[in-house]
Amino acid sequence: MIAFLNGRLAGKSLASAFIEVNGVGYEVAMSQAALSKLPEVGHEVQVRTYLHVSDNGLALYGFLADDEKATFEKLIGVSGVGPKMALAALSTFSPHALSDAVASQDSALVSKIPGVGKKTAQRIILELKGSLDDVSGGLFAEDAPSVLEERMTGALEALLSMGFSSAEAELALAGAPEGATESALVKHALKRLGS
């Protein structure tokens, strides 16, 4: 099992990063959120990985945080959810936002994931309810941001993935109630953007 890669970022595509480790190049599929946080090409990078074995061969999936990897692993355990759909979920929501949506049983919010319909959203909620509460922590946890920063960042990323500009999203999130969950922050912003 490949737990992580520590090397030089050799390039990026729309869905993958190419990481050179001691002269070997690895193609690592990543969420849009994780790809956007990678440093410039040529810089050192450390990526946690998940090796997926299927009839089609081997595929390496990468994550910048332990909670993202843990959420991915829980998602692919849901019947009907494969690695591509799990990456789409992590491109749409941060792990905390998805956890909040599942905890509040918000199938309309979960169905915003590309490729996820109402029935799949309900299955994700049913199978993951209560299991996403403990996805943070682990090997690299010491550099994790505070929960409030994480929720605000996750809400901002969710709004950006819905097509809002950065300026619109930040303005809509201003004045949000303190201590709100990520899903509540997104709802607050959507109400402000709709008015």
Short mmCIF file of N, CA and C in Angstrom, two decimals:
data_model
loop_
_atom_site.label_atom_id
_atom_site.label_comp_id
_atom_site.label_asym_id
_atom_site.label_seq_id
_atom_site.Cartn_x
_atom_site.Cartn_y
_atom_site.Cartn_z
N MET A 1 0.85 -1.18 0.00
CA MET A 1 0.00 0.00 0.00
C MET A 1 0.89 1.24 0.00
N ILE A 2 0.54 2.21 -0.81
CA ILE A 2 1.27 3.48 -0.86
C ILE A 2 0.51 4.46 0.03
N ALA A 3 1.08 4.84 1.17
CA ALA A 3 0.40 5.72 2.12
C ALA A 3 0.48 7.18 1.71
N PHE A 4 1.62 7.62 1.20
CA PHE A 4 1.76 9.00 0.75
C PHE A 4 2.93 9.11 -0.21
N LEU A 5 2.92 10.21 -0.97
CA LEU A 5 4.03 10.52 -1.87
C LEU A 5 4.62 11.84 -1.43
N ASN A 6 5.95 11.90 -1.39
CA ASN A 6 6.65 13.13 -1.04
C ASN A 6 7.63 13.39 -2.17
N GLY A 7 7.36 14.41 -2.99
CA GLY A 7 8.21 14.65 -4.14
C GLY A 7 7.95 16.00 -4.77
N ARG A 8 8.30 16.11 -6.05
CA ARG A 8 8.19 17.37 -6.77
C ARG A 8 6.95 17.32 -7.66
N LEU A 9 6.17 18.40 -7.65
CA LEU A 9 5.02 18.48 -8.52
C LEU A 9 5.52 18.72 -9.94
N ALA A 10 5.33 17.73 -10.82
CA ALA A 10 5.84 17.81 -12.19
C ALA A 10 4.81 18.41 -13.14
N GLY A 11 3.54 18.39 -12.77
CA GLY A 11 2.50 18.95 -13.62
C GLY A 11 1.12 18.65 -13.09
N LYS A 12 0.12 19.28 -13.73
CA LYS A 12 -1.28 19.08 -13.33
C LYS A 12 -2.13 19.00 -14.59
N SER A 13 -3.20 18.22 -14.52
CA SER A 13 -4.22 18.22 -15.57
C SER A 13 -5.53 18.63 -14.90
N LEU A 14 -6.63 18.49 -15.60
CA LEU A 14 -7.92 18.88 -15.01
C LEU A 14 -8.32 18.00 -13.83
N ALA A 15 -7.86 16.75 -13.80
CA ALA A 15 -8.30 15.84 -12.75
C ALA A 15 -7.16 15.16 -12.00
N SER A 16 -5.91 15.43 -12.39
CA SER A 16 -4.78 14.72 -11.78
C SER A 16 -3.59 15.62 -11.54
N ALA A 17 -2.75 15.17 -10.62
CA ALA A 17 -1.44 15.80 -10.40
C ALA A 17 -0.39 14.76 -10.78
N PHE A 18 0.72 15.22 -11.28
CA PHE A 18 1.82 14.34 -11.65
C PHE A 18 2.97 14.65 -10.70
N ILE A 19 3.33 13.66 -9.89
CA ILE A 19 4.32 13.87 -8.84
C ILE A 19 5.52 12.98 -9.10
N GLU A 20 6.69 13.61 -9.15
CA GLU A 20 7.94 12.88 -9.38
C GLU A 20 8.58 12.58 -8.03
N VAL A 21 8.80 11.30 -7.78
CA VAL A 21 9.45 10.85 -6.55
C VAL A 21 10.66 10.02 -6.95
N ASN A 22 11.86 10.54 -6.71
CA ASN A 22 13.11 9.85 -7.04
C ASN A 22 13.14 9.35 -8.48
N GLY A 23 12.73 10.20 -9.41
CA GLY A 23 12.80 9.87 -10.81
C GLY A 23 11.62 9.08 -11.36
N VAL A 24 10.66 8.72 -10.50
CA VAL A 24 9.47 8.00 -10.94
C VAL A 24 8.29 8.95 -10.89
N GLY A 25 7.54 9.04 -12.00
CA GLY A 25 6.38 9.93 -12.06
C GLY A 25 5.10 9.18 -11.75
N TYR A 26 4.32 9.70 -10.82
CA TYR A 26 3.04 9.10 -10.43
C TYR A 26 1.90 10.01 -10.86
N GLU A 27 0.90 9.43 -11.52
CA GLU A 27 -0.32 10.19 -11.81
C GLU A 27 -1.28 9.93 -10.66
N VAL A 28 -1.72 11.02 -10.03
CA VAL A 28 -2.56 10.93 -8.85
C VAL A 28 -3.85 11.70 -9.11
N ALA A 29 -4.99 11.01 -9.17
CA ALA A 29 -6.29 11.67 -9.35
C ALA A 29 -6.64 12.39 -8.05
N MET A 30 -7.09 13.64 -8.18
CA MET A 30 -7.41 14.44 -7.00
C MET A 30 -8.69 15.25 -7.22
N SER A 31 -9.30 15.69 -6.13
CA SER A 31 -10.49 16.54 -6.24
C SER A 31 -10.07 17.92 -6.75
N GLN A 32 -11.01 18.66 -7.30
CA GLN A 32 -10.73 20.01 -7.78
C GLN A 32 -10.26 20.90 -6.62
N ALA A 33 -10.84 20.71 -5.45
CA ALA A 33 -10.45 21.51 -4.28
C ALA A 33 -8.98 21.26 -3.92
N ALA A 34 -8.56 20.00 -3.94
CA ALA A 34 -7.17 19.67 -3.60
C ALA A 34 -6.21 20.15 -4.69
N LEU A 35 -6.59 19.98 -5.96
CA LEU A 35 -5.73 20.44 -7.06
C LEU A 35 -5.50 21.94 -6.99
N SER A 36 -6.53 22.68 -6.61
CA SER A 36 -6.40 24.14 -6.54
C SER A 36 -5.48 24.59 -5.41
N LYS A 37 -5.26 23.74 -4.42
CA LYS A 37 -4.41 24.09 -3.28
C LYS A 37 -2.95 23.65 -3.45
N LEU A 38 -2.67 22.93 -4.53
CA LEU A 38 -1.30 22.48 -4.76
C LEU A 38 -0.39 23.67 -5.07
N PRO A 39 0.89 23.57 -4.73
CA PRO A 39 1.83 24.65 -5.07
C PRO A 39 2.10 24.68 -6.57
N GLU A 40 2.90 25.62 -7.00
CA GLU A 40 3.25 25.73 -8.41
C GLU A 40 4.09 24.52 -8.83
N VAL A 41 4.05 24.23 -10.13
CA VAL A 41 4.83 23.13 -10.69
C VAL A 41 6.31 23.36 -10.37
N GLY A 42 6.99 22.30 -9.96
CA GLY A 42 8.40 22.38 -9.61
C GLY A 42 8.65 22.43 -8.11
N HIS A 43 7.62 22.73 -7.33
CA HIS A 43 7.75 22.79 -5.88
C HIS A 43 7.53 21.41 -5.24
N GLU A 44 8.04 21.26 -4.03
CA GLU A 44 7.86 20.03 -3.27
C GLU A 44 6.42 19.92 -2.79
N VAL A 45 5.91 18.71 -2.75
CA VAL A 45 4.54 18.49 -2.31
C VAL A 45 4.45 17.13 -1.60
N GLN A 46 3.58 17.05 -0.62
CA GLN A 46 3.32 15.78 0.05
C GLN A 46 1.82 15.50 -0.08
N VAL A 47 1.51 14.32 -0.61
CA VAL A 47 0.12 13.95 -0.88
C VAL A 47 -0.16 12.60 -0.24
N ARG A 48 -1.22 12.50 0.56
CA ARG A 48 -1.67 11.21 1.09
C ARG A 48 -2.33 10.47 -0.07
N THR A 49 -2.22 9.17 -0.12
CA THR A 49 -2.73 8.44 -1.28
C THR A 49 -3.60 7.25 -0.89
N TYR A 50 -4.43 6.86 -1.84
CA TYR A 50 -5.26 5.66 -1.72
C TYR A 50 -5.09 4.90 -3.03
N LEU A 51 -4.64 3.66 -2.97
CA LEU A 51 -4.46 2.83 -4.16
C LEU A 51 -5.72 2.01 -4.37
N HIS A 52 -6.40 2.26 -5.49
CA HIS A 52 -7.65 1.56 -5.79
C HIS A 52 -7.37 0.47 -6.83
N VAL A 53 -7.73 -0.74 -6.49
CA VAL A 53 -7.51 -1.88 -7.37
C VAL A 53 -8.87 -2.32 -7.91
N SER A 54 -8.97 -2.41 -9.24
CA SER A 54 -10.22 -2.86 -9.86
C SER A 54 -9.90 -3.72 -11.07
N ASP A 55 -10.94 -4.20 -11.74
CA ASP A 55 -10.75 -5.00 -12.95
C ASP A 55 -10.07 -4.19 -14.05
N ASN A 56 -10.24 -2.88 -14.00
CA ASN A 56 -9.64 -1.99 -15.01
C ASN A 56 -8.18 -1.67 -14.72
N GLY A 57 -7.65 -2.11 -13.59
CA GLY A 57 -6.25 -1.85 -13.25
C GLY A 57 -6.11 -1.12 -11.93
N LEU A 58 -4.98 -0.46 -11.77
CA LEU A 58 -4.67 0.27 -10.55
C LEU A 58 -4.85 1.77 -10.78
N ALA A 59 -5.35 2.46 -9.77
CA ALA A 59 -5.47 3.92 -9.85
C ALA A 59 -5.07 4.49 -8.50
N LEU A 60 -4.34 5.59 -8.53
CA LEU A 60 -3.87 6.24 -7.32
C LEU A 60 -4.65 7.53 -7.12
N TYR A 61 -5.24 7.68 -5.94
CA TYR A 61 -6.01 8.87 -5.59
C TYR A 61 -5.27 9.63 -4.51
N GLY A 62 -5.25 10.96 -4.62
CA GLY A 62 -4.46 11.76 -3.69
C GLY A 62 -5.28 12.78 -2.91
N PHE A 63 -4.77 13.11 -1.72
CA PHE A 63 -5.47 14.01 -0.80
C PHE A 63 -4.45 14.86 -0.06
N LEU A 64 -4.83 16.08 0.27
CA LEU A 64 -3.93 16.97 1.01
C LEU A 64 -4.17 16.92 2.51
N ALA A 65 -5.26 16.29 2.93
CA ALA A 65 -5.57 16.21 4.36
C ALA A 65 -6.12 14.83 4.70
N ASP A 66 -5.88 14.41 5.93
CA ASP A 66 -6.35 13.10 6.37
C ASP A 66 -7.86 12.99 6.36
N ASP A 67 -8.56 14.10 6.72
CA ASP A 67 -10.03 14.03 6.74
C ASP A 67 -10.59 13.86 5.34
N GLU A 68 -9.92 14.43 4.33
CA GLU A 68 -10.35 14.26 2.95
C GLU A 68 -10.20 12.79 2.53
N LYS A 69 -9.08 12.19 2.88
CA LYS A 69 -8.85 10.78 2.54
C LYS A 69 -9.84 9.87 3.26
N ALA A 70 -10.07 10.13 4.54
CA ALA A 70 -11.01 9.30 5.31
C ALA A 70 -12.42 9.41 4.75
N THR A 71 -12.82 10.62 4.34
CA THR A 71 -14.15 10.81 3.76
C THR A 71 -14.27 10.06 2.44
N PHE A 72 -13.20 10.13 1.62
CA PHE A 72 -13.17 9.40 0.35
C PHE A 72 -13.38 7.90 0.60
N GLU A 73 -12.64 7.35 1.57
CA GLU A 73 -12.74 5.92 1.87
C GLU A 73 -14.13 5.53 2.35
N LYS A 74 -14.77 6.41 3.14
CA LYS A 74 -16.15 6.13 3.59
C LYS A 74 -17.10 6.18 2.40
N LEU A 75 -16.91 7.17 1.51
CA LEU A 75 -17.80 7.32 0.36
C LEU A 75 -17.74 6.11 -0.57
N ILE A 76 -16.54 5.61 -0.86
CA ILE A 76 -16.45 4.47 -1.79
C ILE A 76 -16.97 3.18 -1.15
N GLY A 77 -17.21 3.20 0.14
CA GLY A 77 -17.82 2.07 0.83
C GLY A 77 -19.34 2.04 0.66
N VAL A 78 -19.91 3.14 0.16
CA VAL A 78 -21.35 3.21 -0.07
C VAL A 78 -21.66 2.49 -1.38
N SER A 79 -22.65 1.62 -1.38
CA SER A 79 -22.97 0.89 -2.61
C SER A 79 -23.39 1.87 -3.70
N GLY A 80 -22.80 1.70 -4.89
CA GLY A 80 -23.12 2.57 -6.02
C GLY A 80 -22.24 3.80 -6.13
N VAL A 81 -21.34 4.01 -5.16
CA VAL A 81 -20.45 5.17 -5.20
C VAL A 81 -19.03 4.68 -5.46
N GLY A 82 -18.48 5.07 -6.59
CA GLY A 82 -17.12 4.69 -6.94
C GLY A 82 -16.15 5.83 -6.67
N PRO A 83 -14.88 5.62 -6.96
CA PRO A 83 -13.87 6.65 -6.70
C PRO A 83 -14.12 7.97 -7.43
N LYS A 84 -14.61 7.91 -8.68
CA LYS A 84 -14.85 9.15 -9.42
C LYS A 84 -15.96 9.97 -8.79
N MET A 85 -17.02 9.31 -8.34
CA MET A 85 -18.11 10.02 -7.68
C MET A 85 -17.66 10.55 -6.33
N ALA A 86 -16.81 9.79 -5.63
CA ALA A 86 -16.27 10.25 -4.34
C ALA A 86 -15.41 11.50 -4.53
N LEU A 87 -14.60 11.54 -5.61
CA LEU A 87 -13.81 12.74 -5.90
C LEU A 87 -14.72 13.91 -6.27
N ALA A 88 -15.81 13.62 -7.01
CA ALA A 88 -16.77 14.68 -7.34
C ALA A 88 -17.38 15.26 -6.07
N ALA A 89 -17.65 14.39 -5.08
CA ALA A 89 -18.20 14.86 -3.80
C ALA A 89 -17.20 15.77 -3.10
N LEU A 90 -15.91 15.39 -3.13
CA LEU A 90 -14.88 16.21 -2.48
C LEU A 90 -14.55 17.46 -3.28
N SER A 91 -14.91 17.48 -4.56
CA SER A 91 -14.75 18.70 -5.36
C SER A 91 -15.90 19.66 -5.08
N THR A 92 -17.04 19.12 -4.65
CA THR A 92 -18.22 19.94 -4.38
C THR A 92 -18.25 20.42 -2.93
N PHE A 93 -17.88 19.55 -2.00
CA PHE A 93 -17.94 19.86 -0.57
C PHE A 93 -16.62 19.55 0.12
N SER A 94 -16.31 20.29 1.16
CA SER A 94 -15.20 19.90 2.03
C SER A 94 -15.70 18.72 2.87
N PRO A 95 -14.80 17.96 3.49
CA PRO A 95 -15.26 16.85 4.34
C PRO A 95 -16.24 17.29 5.44
N HIS A 96 -15.98 18.46 6.03
CA HIS A 96 -16.87 18.93 7.10
C HIS A 96 -18.24 19.32 6.56
N ALA A 97 -18.28 19.95 5.37
CA ALA A 97 -19.57 20.33 4.77
C ALA A 97 -20.39 19.09 4.42
N LEU A 98 -19.73 18.08 3.88
CA LEU A 98 -20.43 16.85 3.54
C LEU A 98 -20.94 16.17 4.81
N SER A 99 -20.11 16.17 5.85
CA SER A 99 -20.52 15.59 7.12
C SER A 99 -21.74 16.31 7.68
N ASP A 100 -21.74 17.64 7.59
CA ASP A 100 -22.89 18.43 8.06
C ASP A 100 -24.14 18.11 7.25
N ALA A 101 -23.99 18.01 5.92
CA ALA A 101 -25.14 17.71 5.06
C ALA A 101 -25.71 16.33 5.36
N VAL A 102 -24.83 15.35 5.60
CA VAL A 102 -25.27 14.00 5.94
C VAL A 102 -25.94 13.98 7.31
N ALA A 103 -25.32 14.68 8.28
CA ALA A 103 -25.87 14.71 9.64
C ALA A 103 -27.26 15.36 9.67
N SER A 104 -27.46 16.38 8.82
CA SER A 104 -28.77 17.04 8.80
C SER A 104 -29.74 16.38 7.82
N GLN A 105 -29.29 15.27 7.19
CA GLN A 105 -30.09 14.49 6.24
C GLN A 105 -30.63 15.37 5.11
N ASP A 106 -29.77 16.27 4.61
CA ASP A 106 -30.14 17.20 3.55
C ASP A 106 -29.86 16.57 2.19
N SER A 107 -30.80 15.74 1.70
CA SER A 107 -30.58 15.04 0.43
C SER A 107 -30.52 15.99 -0.75
N ALA A 108 -31.21 17.14 -0.67
CA ALA A 108 -31.16 18.12 -1.76
C ALA A 108 -29.75 18.68 -1.90
N LEU A 109 -29.10 18.93 -0.77
CA LEU A 109 -27.73 19.45 -0.80
C LEU A 109 -26.76 18.37 -1.29
N VAL A 110 -26.90 17.15 -0.79
CA VAL A 110 -26.02 16.05 -1.21
C VAL A 110 -26.18 15.76 -2.70
N SER A 111 -27.39 15.94 -3.24
CA SER A 111 -27.61 15.65 -4.66
C SER A 111 -27.02 16.72 -5.57
N LYS A 112 -26.40 17.76 -5.02
CA LYS A 112 -25.67 18.75 -5.83
C LYS A 112 -24.34 18.19 -6.35
N ILE A 113 -23.93 17.05 -5.81
CA ILE A 113 -22.72 16.38 -6.29
C ILE A 113 -22.98 15.90 -7.72
N PRO A 114 -22.11 16.23 -8.67
CA PRO A 114 -22.32 15.77 -10.05
C PRO A 114 -22.43 14.24 -10.12
N GLY A 115 -23.48 13.76 -10.81
CA GLY A 115 -23.68 12.33 -10.96
C GLY A 115 -24.50 11.69 -9.84
N VAL A 116 -24.87 12.49 -8.83
CA VAL A 116 -25.64 11.96 -7.70
C VAL A 116 -27.09 12.43 -7.82
N GLY A 117 -27.98 11.46 -7.98
CA GLY A 117 -29.41 11.77 -8.01
C GLY A 117 -30.01 11.65 -6.62
N LYS A 118 -31.33 11.81 -6.56
CA LYS A 118 -32.02 11.79 -5.27
C LYS A 118 -31.83 10.46 -4.53
N LYS A 119 -31.96 9.34 -5.26
CA LYS A 119 -31.84 8.03 -4.61
C LYS A 119 -30.43 7.78 -4.10
N THR A 120 -29.42 8.16 -4.89
CA THR A 120 -28.03 7.98 -4.45
C THR A 120 -27.74 8.88 -3.25
N ALA A 121 -28.26 10.10 -3.28
CA ALA A 121 -28.06 11.02 -2.15
C ALA A 121 -28.66 10.43 -0.88
N GLN A 122 -29.85 9.85 -0.99
CA GLN A 122 -30.49 9.25 0.18
C GLN A 122 -29.71 8.03 0.67
N ARG A 123 -29.12 7.26 -0.26
CA ARG A 123 -28.31 6.10 0.12
C ARG A 123 -27.04 6.56 0.84
N ILE A 124 -26.41 7.62 0.33
CA ILE A 124 -25.20 8.16 0.97
C ILE A 124 -25.53 8.58 2.40
N ILE A 125 -26.64 9.29 2.56
CA ILE A 125 -27.04 9.75 3.90
C ILE A 125 -27.33 8.56 4.81
N LEU A 126 -28.07 7.59 4.30
CA LEU A 126 -28.44 6.42 5.11
C LEU A 126 -27.21 5.64 5.55
N GLU A 127 -26.27 5.40 4.62
CA GLU A 127 -25.12 4.56 4.94
C GLU A 127 -24.01 5.30 5.71
N LEU A 128 -23.97 6.64 5.59
CA LEU A 128 -22.87 7.38 6.24
C LEU A 128 -23.29 8.16 7.48
N LYS A 129 -24.58 8.20 7.78
CA LYS A 129 -25.04 8.98 8.93
C LYS A 129 -24.31 8.52 10.19
N GLY A 130 -23.66 9.45 10.85
CA GLY A 130 -22.93 9.17 12.08
C GLY A 130 -21.51 8.69 11.89
N SER A 131 -21.16 8.26 10.67
CA SER A 131 -19.81 7.73 10.46
C SER A 131 -18.81 8.78 9.97
N LEU A 132 -19.30 9.96 9.59
CA LEU A 132 -18.39 11.01 9.11
C LEU A 132 -17.95 11.97 10.23
N ASP A 133 -18.48 11.75 11.44
CA ASP A 133 -18.15 12.66 12.54
C ASP A 133 -16.71 12.53 13.01
N ASP A 134 -16.07 11.40 12.72
CA ASP A 134 -14.73 11.13 13.25
C ASP A 134 -13.68 11.03 12.16
N VAL A 135 -13.85 11.79 11.05
CA VAL A 135 -12.91 11.64 9.94
C VAL A 135 -11.65 12.50 10.07
N SER A 136 -11.59 13.43 11.01
CA SER A 136 -10.39 14.27 11.12
C SER A 136 -9.35 13.62 12.02
N GLY A 137 -8.15 14.15 11.94
CA GLY A 137 -7.05 13.63 12.74
C GLY A 137 -6.15 12.72 11.94
N GLY A 138 -5.15 12.11 12.59
CA GLY A 138 -4.29 11.17 11.91
C GLY A 138 -2.87 11.68 11.77
N LEU A 139 -2.15 11.11 10.82
CA LEU A 139 -0.73 11.33 10.63
C LEU A 139 -0.31 12.79 10.48
N PHE A 140 -1.10 13.58 9.75
CA PHE A 140 -0.72 14.96 9.46
C PHE A 140 -1.61 15.97 10.16
N ALA A 141 -2.27 15.59 11.22
CA ALA A 141 -3.30 16.44 11.84
C ALA A 141 -2.75 17.71 12.47
N GLU A 142 -1.47 17.77 12.80
CA GLU A 142 -0.98 18.95 13.51
C GLU A 142 -1.06 20.23 12.70
N ASP A 143 -1.14 20.15 11.37
CA ASP A 143 -1.23 21.36 10.58
C ASP A 143 -2.66 21.64 10.13
N ALA A 144 -3.66 21.05 10.79
CA ALA A 144 -5.05 21.28 10.42
C ALA A 144 -5.53 22.64 10.92
N PRO A 145 -6.35 23.36 10.12
CA PRO A 145 -6.87 24.65 10.54
C PRO A 145 -7.96 24.46 11.58
N SER A 146 -8.36 25.55 12.23
CA SER A 146 -9.41 25.47 13.24
C SER A 146 -10.72 25.07 12.57
N VAL A 147 -11.64 24.56 13.37
CA VAL A 147 -12.92 24.09 12.85
C VAL A 147 -13.68 25.25 12.18
N LEU A 148 -13.66 26.45 12.80
CA LEU A 148 -14.37 27.59 12.23
C LEU A 148 -13.78 28.00 10.88
N GLU A 149 -12.45 28.04 10.79
CA GLU A 149 -11.81 28.37 9.52
C GLU A 149 -12.14 27.31 8.48
N GLU A 150 -12.13 26.06 8.88
CA GLU A 150 -12.42 24.95 7.98
C GLU A 150 -13.84 25.05 7.45
N ARG A 151 -14.79 25.36 8.33
CA ARG A 151 -16.19 25.48 7.90
C ARG A 151 -16.36 26.64 6.92
N MET A 152 -15.74 27.78 7.22
CA MET A 152 -15.87 28.95 6.35
C MET A 152 -15.22 28.66 5.00
N THR A 153 -14.04 28.03 5.00
CA THR A 153 -13.36 27.68 3.75
C THR A 153 -14.20 26.69 2.96
N GLY A 154 -14.76 25.70 3.63
CA GLY A 154 -15.60 24.71 2.96
C GLY A 154 -16.83 25.34 2.34
N ALA A 155 -17.46 26.27 3.07
CA ALA A 155 -18.64 26.96 2.54
C ALA A 155 -18.26 27.79 1.32
N LEU A 156 -17.12 28.46 1.39
CA LEU A 156 -16.64 29.27 0.27
C LEU A 156 -16.38 28.38 -0.95
N GLU A 157 -15.73 27.23 -0.74
CA GLU A 157 -15.45 26.30 -1.84
C GLU A 157 -16.75 25.76 -2.45
N ALA A 158 -17.74 25.48 -1.61
CA ALA A 158 -19.03 24.97 -2.11
C ALA A 158 -19.69 26.02 -3.00
N LEU A 159 -19.65 27.29 -2.57
CA LEU A 159 -20.26 28.37 -3.36
C LEU A 159 -19.50 28.56 -4.67
N LEU A 160 -18.19 28.47 -4.63
CA LEU A 160 -17.39 28.61 -5.86
C LEU A 160 -17.72 27.48 -6.83
N SER A 161 -17.91 26.26 -6.31
CA SER A 161 -18.23 25.13 -7.18
C SER A 161 -19.62 25.26 -7.79
N MET A 162 -20.48 26.08 -7.19
CA MET A 162 -21.81 26.32 -7.74
C MET A 162 -21.80 27.41 -8.80
N GLY A 163 -20.63 28.02 -9.02
CA GLY A 163 -20.51 29.01 -10.09
C GLY A 163 -20.48 30.46 -9.64
N PHE A 164 -20.53 30.70 -8.33
CA PHE A 164 -20.45 32.07 -7.85
C PHE A 164 -19.00 32.54 -7.86
N SER A 165 -18.81 33.84 -8.06
CA SER A 165 -17.44 34.37 -8.04
C SER A 165 -16.95 34.43 -6.60
N SER A 166 -15.66 34.56 -6.44
CA SER A 166 -15.06 34.63 -5.10
C SER A 166 -15.60 35.84 -4.34
N ALA A 167 -15.72 36.97 -5.03
CA ALA A 167 -16.22 38.19 -4.39
C ALA A 167 -17.67 38.01 -3.93
N GLU A 168 -18.52 37.40 -4.79
CA GLU A 168 -19.93 37.16 -4.43
C GLU A 168 -20.02 36.24 -3.22
N ALA A 169 -19.22 35.17 -3.24
CA ALA A 169 -19.28 34.19 -2.15
C ALA A 169 -18.84 34.80 -0.83
N GLU A 170 -17.74 35.56 -0.85
CA GLU A 170 -17.25 36.18 0.39
C GLU A 170 -18.24 37.20 0.93
N LEU A 171 -18.85 37.98 0.05
CA LEU A 171 -19.85 38.96 0.47
C LEU A 171 -21.08 38.27 1.06
N ALA A 172 -21.50 37.17 0.44
CA ALA A 172 -22.68 36.44 0.92
C ALA A 172 -22.42 35.78 2.28
N LEU A 173 -21.17 35.38 2.53
CA LEU A 173 -20.84 34.73 3.81
C LEU A 173 -20.63 35.73 4.94
N ALA A 174 -20.44 37.00 4.60
CA ALA A 174 -20.23 38.03 5.63
C ALA A 174 -21.47 38.12 6.51
N GLY A 175 -21.26 38.21 7.79
CA GLY A 175 -22.37 38.34 8.73
C GLY A 175 -23.07 37.03 9.05
N ALA A 176 -22.45 35.92 8.68
CA ALA A 176 -23.05 34.61 8.99
C ALA A 176 -23.03 34.39 10.50
N PRO A 177 -24.00 33.65 11.02
CA PRO A 177 -24.03 33.40 12.47
C PRO A 177 -22.78 32.65 12.95
N GLU A 178 -22.26 33.07 14.08
CA GLU A 178 -21.07 32.41 14.63
C GLU A 178 -21.41 30.99 15.06
N GLY A 179 -20.48 30.07 14.83
CA GLY A 179 -20.67 28.69 15.24
C GLY A 179 -21.58 27.89 14.32
N ALA A 180 -21.97 28.49 13.17
CA ALA A 180 -22.85 27.79 12.23
C ALA A 180 -22.10 26.63 11.59
N THR A 181 -22.82 25.57 11.27
CA THR A 181 -22.22 24.45 10.56
C THR A 181 -21.94 24.89 9.13
N GLU A 182 -21.15 24.11 8.42
CA GLU A 182 -20.82 24.46 7.05
C GLU A 182 -22.06 24.49 6.17
N SER A 183 -22.94 23.54 6.36
CA SER A 183 -24.17 23.52 5.56
C SER A 183 -25.05 24.72 5.88
N ALA A 184 -25.07 25.16 7.15
CA ALA A 184 -25.83 26.36 7.53
C ALA A 184 -25.21 27.61 6.91
N LEU A 185 -23.88 27.64 6.82
CA LEU A 185 -23.20 28.78 6.19
C LEU A 185 -23.56 28.85 4.71
N VAL A 186 -23.58 27.70 4.04
CA VAL A 186 -23.94 27.67 2.61
C VAL A 186 -25.38 28.13 2.43
N LYS A 187 -26.29 27.65 3.26
CA LYS A 187 -27.70 28.06 3.17
C LYS A 187 -27.84 29.56 3.41
N HIS A 188 -27.13 30.09 4.42
CA HIS A 188 -27.15 31.52 4.71
C HIS A 188 -26.70 32.32 3.49
N ALA A 189 -25.60 31.88 2.87
CA ALA A 189 -25.06 32.59 1.71
C ALA A 189 -26.01 32.50 0.52
N LEU A 190 -26.60 31.33 0.30
CA LEU A 190 -27.53 31.17 -0.83
C LEU A 190 -28.77 32.05 -0.66
N LYS A 191 -29.25 32.19 0.57
CA LYS A 191 -30.40 33.08 0.82
C LYS A 191 -30.02 34.52 0.49
N ARG A 192 -28.81 34.94 0.89
CA ARG A 192 -28.37 36.31 0.62
C ARG A 192 -28.15 36.53 -0.87
N LEU A 193 -27.62 35.52 -1.55
CA LEU A 193 -27.38 35.63 -2.98
C LEU A 193 -28.69 35.64 -3.76
N GLY A 194 -29.72 34.99 -3.23
CA GLY A 194 -31.00 34.92 -3.91
C GLY A 194 -31.84 36.17 -3.77
N SER A 195 -31.51 37.00 -2.77
CA SER A 195 -32.33 38.20 -2.54
C SER A 195 -31.78 39.42 -3.24
#
